[in-house]
Coordinates of C-alpha atoms in Angstrom, one line a residue:
Chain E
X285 CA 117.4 131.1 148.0
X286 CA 114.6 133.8 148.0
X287 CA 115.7 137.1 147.7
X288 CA 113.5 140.0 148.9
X289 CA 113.3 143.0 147.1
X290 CA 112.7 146.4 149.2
X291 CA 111.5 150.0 147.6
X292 CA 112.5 152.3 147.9
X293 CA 115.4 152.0 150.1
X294 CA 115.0 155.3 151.5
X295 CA 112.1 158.2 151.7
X296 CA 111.4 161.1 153.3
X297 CA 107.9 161.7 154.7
X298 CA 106.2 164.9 157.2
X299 CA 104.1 163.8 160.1
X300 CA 100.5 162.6 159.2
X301 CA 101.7 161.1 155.8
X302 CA 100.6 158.2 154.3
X303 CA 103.4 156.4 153.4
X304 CA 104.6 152.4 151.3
X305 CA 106.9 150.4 151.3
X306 CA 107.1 148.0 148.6
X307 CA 108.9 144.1 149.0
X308 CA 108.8 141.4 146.2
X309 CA 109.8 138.0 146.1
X310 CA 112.0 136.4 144.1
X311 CA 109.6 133.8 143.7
X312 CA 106.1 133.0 145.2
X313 CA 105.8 132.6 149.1
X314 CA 102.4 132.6 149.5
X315 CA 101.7 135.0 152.9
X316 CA 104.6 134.3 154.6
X317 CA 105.9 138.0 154.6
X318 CA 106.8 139.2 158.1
X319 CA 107.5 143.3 158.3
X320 CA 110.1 144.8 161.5
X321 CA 110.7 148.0 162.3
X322 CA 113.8 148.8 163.8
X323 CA 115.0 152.0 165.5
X324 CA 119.1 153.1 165.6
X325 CA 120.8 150.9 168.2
X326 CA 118.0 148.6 168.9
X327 CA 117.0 145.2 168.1
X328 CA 114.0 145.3 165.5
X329 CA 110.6 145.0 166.4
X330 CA 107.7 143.1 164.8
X331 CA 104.6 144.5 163.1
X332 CA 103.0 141.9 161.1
X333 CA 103.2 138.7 160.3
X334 CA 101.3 136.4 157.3
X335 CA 101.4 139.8 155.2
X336 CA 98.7 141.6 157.1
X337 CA 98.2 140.4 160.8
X338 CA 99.4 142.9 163.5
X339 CA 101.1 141.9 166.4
X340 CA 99.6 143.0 169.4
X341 CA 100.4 146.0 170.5
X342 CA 101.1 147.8 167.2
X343 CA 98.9 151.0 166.3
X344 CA 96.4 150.3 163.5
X345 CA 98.0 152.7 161.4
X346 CA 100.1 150.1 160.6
X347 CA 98.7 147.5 157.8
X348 CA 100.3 145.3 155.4
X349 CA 98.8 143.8 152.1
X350 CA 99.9 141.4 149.4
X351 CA 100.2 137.5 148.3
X352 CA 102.5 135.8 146.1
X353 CA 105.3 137.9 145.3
X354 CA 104.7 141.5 145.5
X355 CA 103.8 143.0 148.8
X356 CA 103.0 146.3 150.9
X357 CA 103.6 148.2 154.3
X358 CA 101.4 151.1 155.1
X359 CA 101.9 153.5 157.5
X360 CA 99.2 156.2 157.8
X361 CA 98.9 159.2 159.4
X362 CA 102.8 158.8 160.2
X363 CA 103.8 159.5 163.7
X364 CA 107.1 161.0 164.8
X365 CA 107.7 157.7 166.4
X366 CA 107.4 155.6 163.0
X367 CA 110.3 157.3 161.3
X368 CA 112.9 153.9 161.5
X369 CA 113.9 151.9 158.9
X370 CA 111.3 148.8 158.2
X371 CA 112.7 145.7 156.6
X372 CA 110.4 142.8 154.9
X373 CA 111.5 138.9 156.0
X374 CA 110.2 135.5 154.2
X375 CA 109.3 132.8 155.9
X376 CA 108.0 130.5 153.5
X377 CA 111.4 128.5 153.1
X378 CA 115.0 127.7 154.5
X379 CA 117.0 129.8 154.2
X380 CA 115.0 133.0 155.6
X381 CA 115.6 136.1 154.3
X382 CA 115.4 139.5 154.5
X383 CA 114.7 142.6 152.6
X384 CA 117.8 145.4 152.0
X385 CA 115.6 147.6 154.1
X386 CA 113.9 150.8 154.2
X387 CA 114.6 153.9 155.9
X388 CA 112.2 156.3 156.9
X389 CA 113.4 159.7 157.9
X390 CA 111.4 163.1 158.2
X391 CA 111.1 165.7 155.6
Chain X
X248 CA 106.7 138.8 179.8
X249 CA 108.8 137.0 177.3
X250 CA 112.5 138.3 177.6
X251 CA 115.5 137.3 175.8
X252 CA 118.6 138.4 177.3
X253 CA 122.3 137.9 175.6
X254 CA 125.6 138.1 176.6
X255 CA 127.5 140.9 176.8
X256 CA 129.8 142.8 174.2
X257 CA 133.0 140.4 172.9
X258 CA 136.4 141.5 171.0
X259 CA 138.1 138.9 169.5
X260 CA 141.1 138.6 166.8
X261 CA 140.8 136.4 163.4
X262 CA 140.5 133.0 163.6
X263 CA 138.9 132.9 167.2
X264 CA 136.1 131.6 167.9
X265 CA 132.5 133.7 169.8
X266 CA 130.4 131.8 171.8
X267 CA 127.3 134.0 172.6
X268 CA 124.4 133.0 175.0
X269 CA 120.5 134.1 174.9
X270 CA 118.8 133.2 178.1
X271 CA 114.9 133.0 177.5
X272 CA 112.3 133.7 179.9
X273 CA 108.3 134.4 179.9
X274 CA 107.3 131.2 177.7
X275 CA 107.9 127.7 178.1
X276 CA 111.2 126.9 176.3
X277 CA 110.5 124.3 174.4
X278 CA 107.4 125.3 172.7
X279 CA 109.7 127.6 170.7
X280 CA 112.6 127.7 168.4
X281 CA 115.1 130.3 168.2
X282 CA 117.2 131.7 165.2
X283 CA 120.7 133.7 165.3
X284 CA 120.2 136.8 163.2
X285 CA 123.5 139.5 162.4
X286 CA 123.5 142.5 161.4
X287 CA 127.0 144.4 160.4
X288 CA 127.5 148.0 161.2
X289 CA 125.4 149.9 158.5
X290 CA 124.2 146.9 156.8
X291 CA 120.9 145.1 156.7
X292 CA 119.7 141.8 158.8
X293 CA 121.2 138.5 157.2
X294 CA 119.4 134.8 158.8
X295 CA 122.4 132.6 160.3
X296 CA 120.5 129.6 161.4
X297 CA 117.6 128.4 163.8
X298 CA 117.4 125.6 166.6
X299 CA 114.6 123.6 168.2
X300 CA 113.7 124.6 171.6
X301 CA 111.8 121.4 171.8
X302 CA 114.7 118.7 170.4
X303 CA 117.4 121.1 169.1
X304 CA 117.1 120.1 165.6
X305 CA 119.4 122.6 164.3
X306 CA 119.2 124.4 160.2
X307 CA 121.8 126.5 159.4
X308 CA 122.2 129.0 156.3
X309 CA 124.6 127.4 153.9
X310 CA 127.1 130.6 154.3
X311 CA 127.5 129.4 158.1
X312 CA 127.1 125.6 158.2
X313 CA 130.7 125.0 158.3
X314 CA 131.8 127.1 161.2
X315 CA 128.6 127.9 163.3
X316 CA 127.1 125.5 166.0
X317 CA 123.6 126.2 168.0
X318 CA 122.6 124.4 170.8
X319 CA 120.2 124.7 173.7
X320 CA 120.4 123.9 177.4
X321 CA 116.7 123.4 178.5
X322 CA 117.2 123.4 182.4
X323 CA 118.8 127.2 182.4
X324 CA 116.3 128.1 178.8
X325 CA 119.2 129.1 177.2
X326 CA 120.5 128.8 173.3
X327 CA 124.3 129.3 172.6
X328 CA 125.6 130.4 169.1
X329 CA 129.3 129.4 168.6
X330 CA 130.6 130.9 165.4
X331 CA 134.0 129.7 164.7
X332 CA 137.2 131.0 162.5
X333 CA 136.1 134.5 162.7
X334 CA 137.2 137.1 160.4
X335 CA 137.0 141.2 160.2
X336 CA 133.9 140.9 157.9
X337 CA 132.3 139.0 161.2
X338 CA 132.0 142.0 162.9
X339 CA 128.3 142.6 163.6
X340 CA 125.5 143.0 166.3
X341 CA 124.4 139.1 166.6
X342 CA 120.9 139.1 167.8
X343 CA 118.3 136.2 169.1
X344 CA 115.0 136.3 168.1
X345 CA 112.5 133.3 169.1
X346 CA 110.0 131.8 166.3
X347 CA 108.5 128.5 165.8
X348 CA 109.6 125.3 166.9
X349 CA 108.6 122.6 164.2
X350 CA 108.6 125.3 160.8
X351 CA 110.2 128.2 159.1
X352 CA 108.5 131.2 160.8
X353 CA 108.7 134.8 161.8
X354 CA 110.0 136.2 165.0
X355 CA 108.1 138.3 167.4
X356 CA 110.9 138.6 170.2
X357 CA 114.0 139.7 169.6
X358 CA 117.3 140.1 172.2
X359 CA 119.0 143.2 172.6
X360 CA 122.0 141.6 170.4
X361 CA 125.8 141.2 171.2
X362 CA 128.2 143.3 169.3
X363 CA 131.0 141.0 168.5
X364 CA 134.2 142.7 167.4
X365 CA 136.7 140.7 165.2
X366 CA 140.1 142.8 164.8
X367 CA 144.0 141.6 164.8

């Protein structure tokens, strides 16, 4: 199996940070790195898919980066609405796997 | 709009068995795939399996294969997860979230998820 490492696993940020999340592979899945963001008590949401593609509808302050087996998720200018824990997800083989998660909480 | 709605909340005691459903709408069914996708109170997102919307060819995590079943009903777009022999550590918010039919893939919709309670 392909276990997804996540850094840190929590942070604390203001409004109109920059902040990133790290996630690295276990071994090389090319750019088949997903990134959700998920809010308390609610299913998680997508941002990004093949490292770096938005999904419609998510603010460009959002971007993600990486190939291989170390990758990124940027948020800039951080928004009161980003603060959520963010988890990284592989898709490059059975079984799929996530990340331990993120969580990112104001300062 | 694409919509995946589960069933509702479910208590059960060890050793039951959970049948949850996740009705999609907004897409045509079987262009899709869906996967089962828990998360236990606290914890982090852990992959349970996926199933064809087009032929439900199932693949199941390893941890599960011996007491989860997926299948589909294409009329009524709706995927079932039966997970068997339940115990405490079972406990978790079991979501649905649809992907790719014919590959491994990401997942851009998600359901609202099912808590299923397993206590004696």
């Amino acid at each position: 199996d392909i276990q997804m490492t996540q850094s840190p696993s929590s942070l604390s940020a203001s409004v109109g940070d920059t902040v990133t999340i790290t996630c690295r592979a276990s071994q090389g899945i090319s750019s088949w790195l997903a990134w959700y963001q998920q809010k308390p008590g609610k299913a998680p949401k997508s941002l990004i898919y093949d490292t770096s593609t938005l999904q419609s509808g998510v603010p460009s302050r959002f971007s993600g980066s990486g190939f291989g087996t170390d990758f990124t998720l940027t948020i800039s200018n951080l928004q009161p609405e980003d603060f959520a824990t963010y988890y990284c997800q592989q898709y490059n083989s059975y079984p799929l796997t996530f990340g331990g998660g993120t969580k990112v909480e104001i300062k | 709009q694409v919509q995946l709605v589960q069933s509702g909340p479910e208590v059960k005691k060890p050793g039951a068995s959970v049948k949850v459903s996740c009705k999609a709408s907004g897409y045509t069914f079987t262009n899709y795939g869906i996967s089962w996708v828990r998360q236990a109170p606290g914890q982090g997102l852990e992959w349970m399996g996926w199933i064809s919307g087009f032929n439900a060819n199932t693949n199941y995590a390893q941890k599960f294969e011996d007491r989860v079943i997926m299948t589909t009903d294409t009329p009524t777009s709706t995927v079932y997860m039966e997970l068997g022999s339940l115990r405490s550590d079972d406990t978790a918010v079991y979501y649905c979230a649809r992907g790719a039919d014919s590959s491994s893939s990401d997942f851009d919709y998600w359901g609202q998820g099912t808590l299923v309670s397993v206590s004696s």
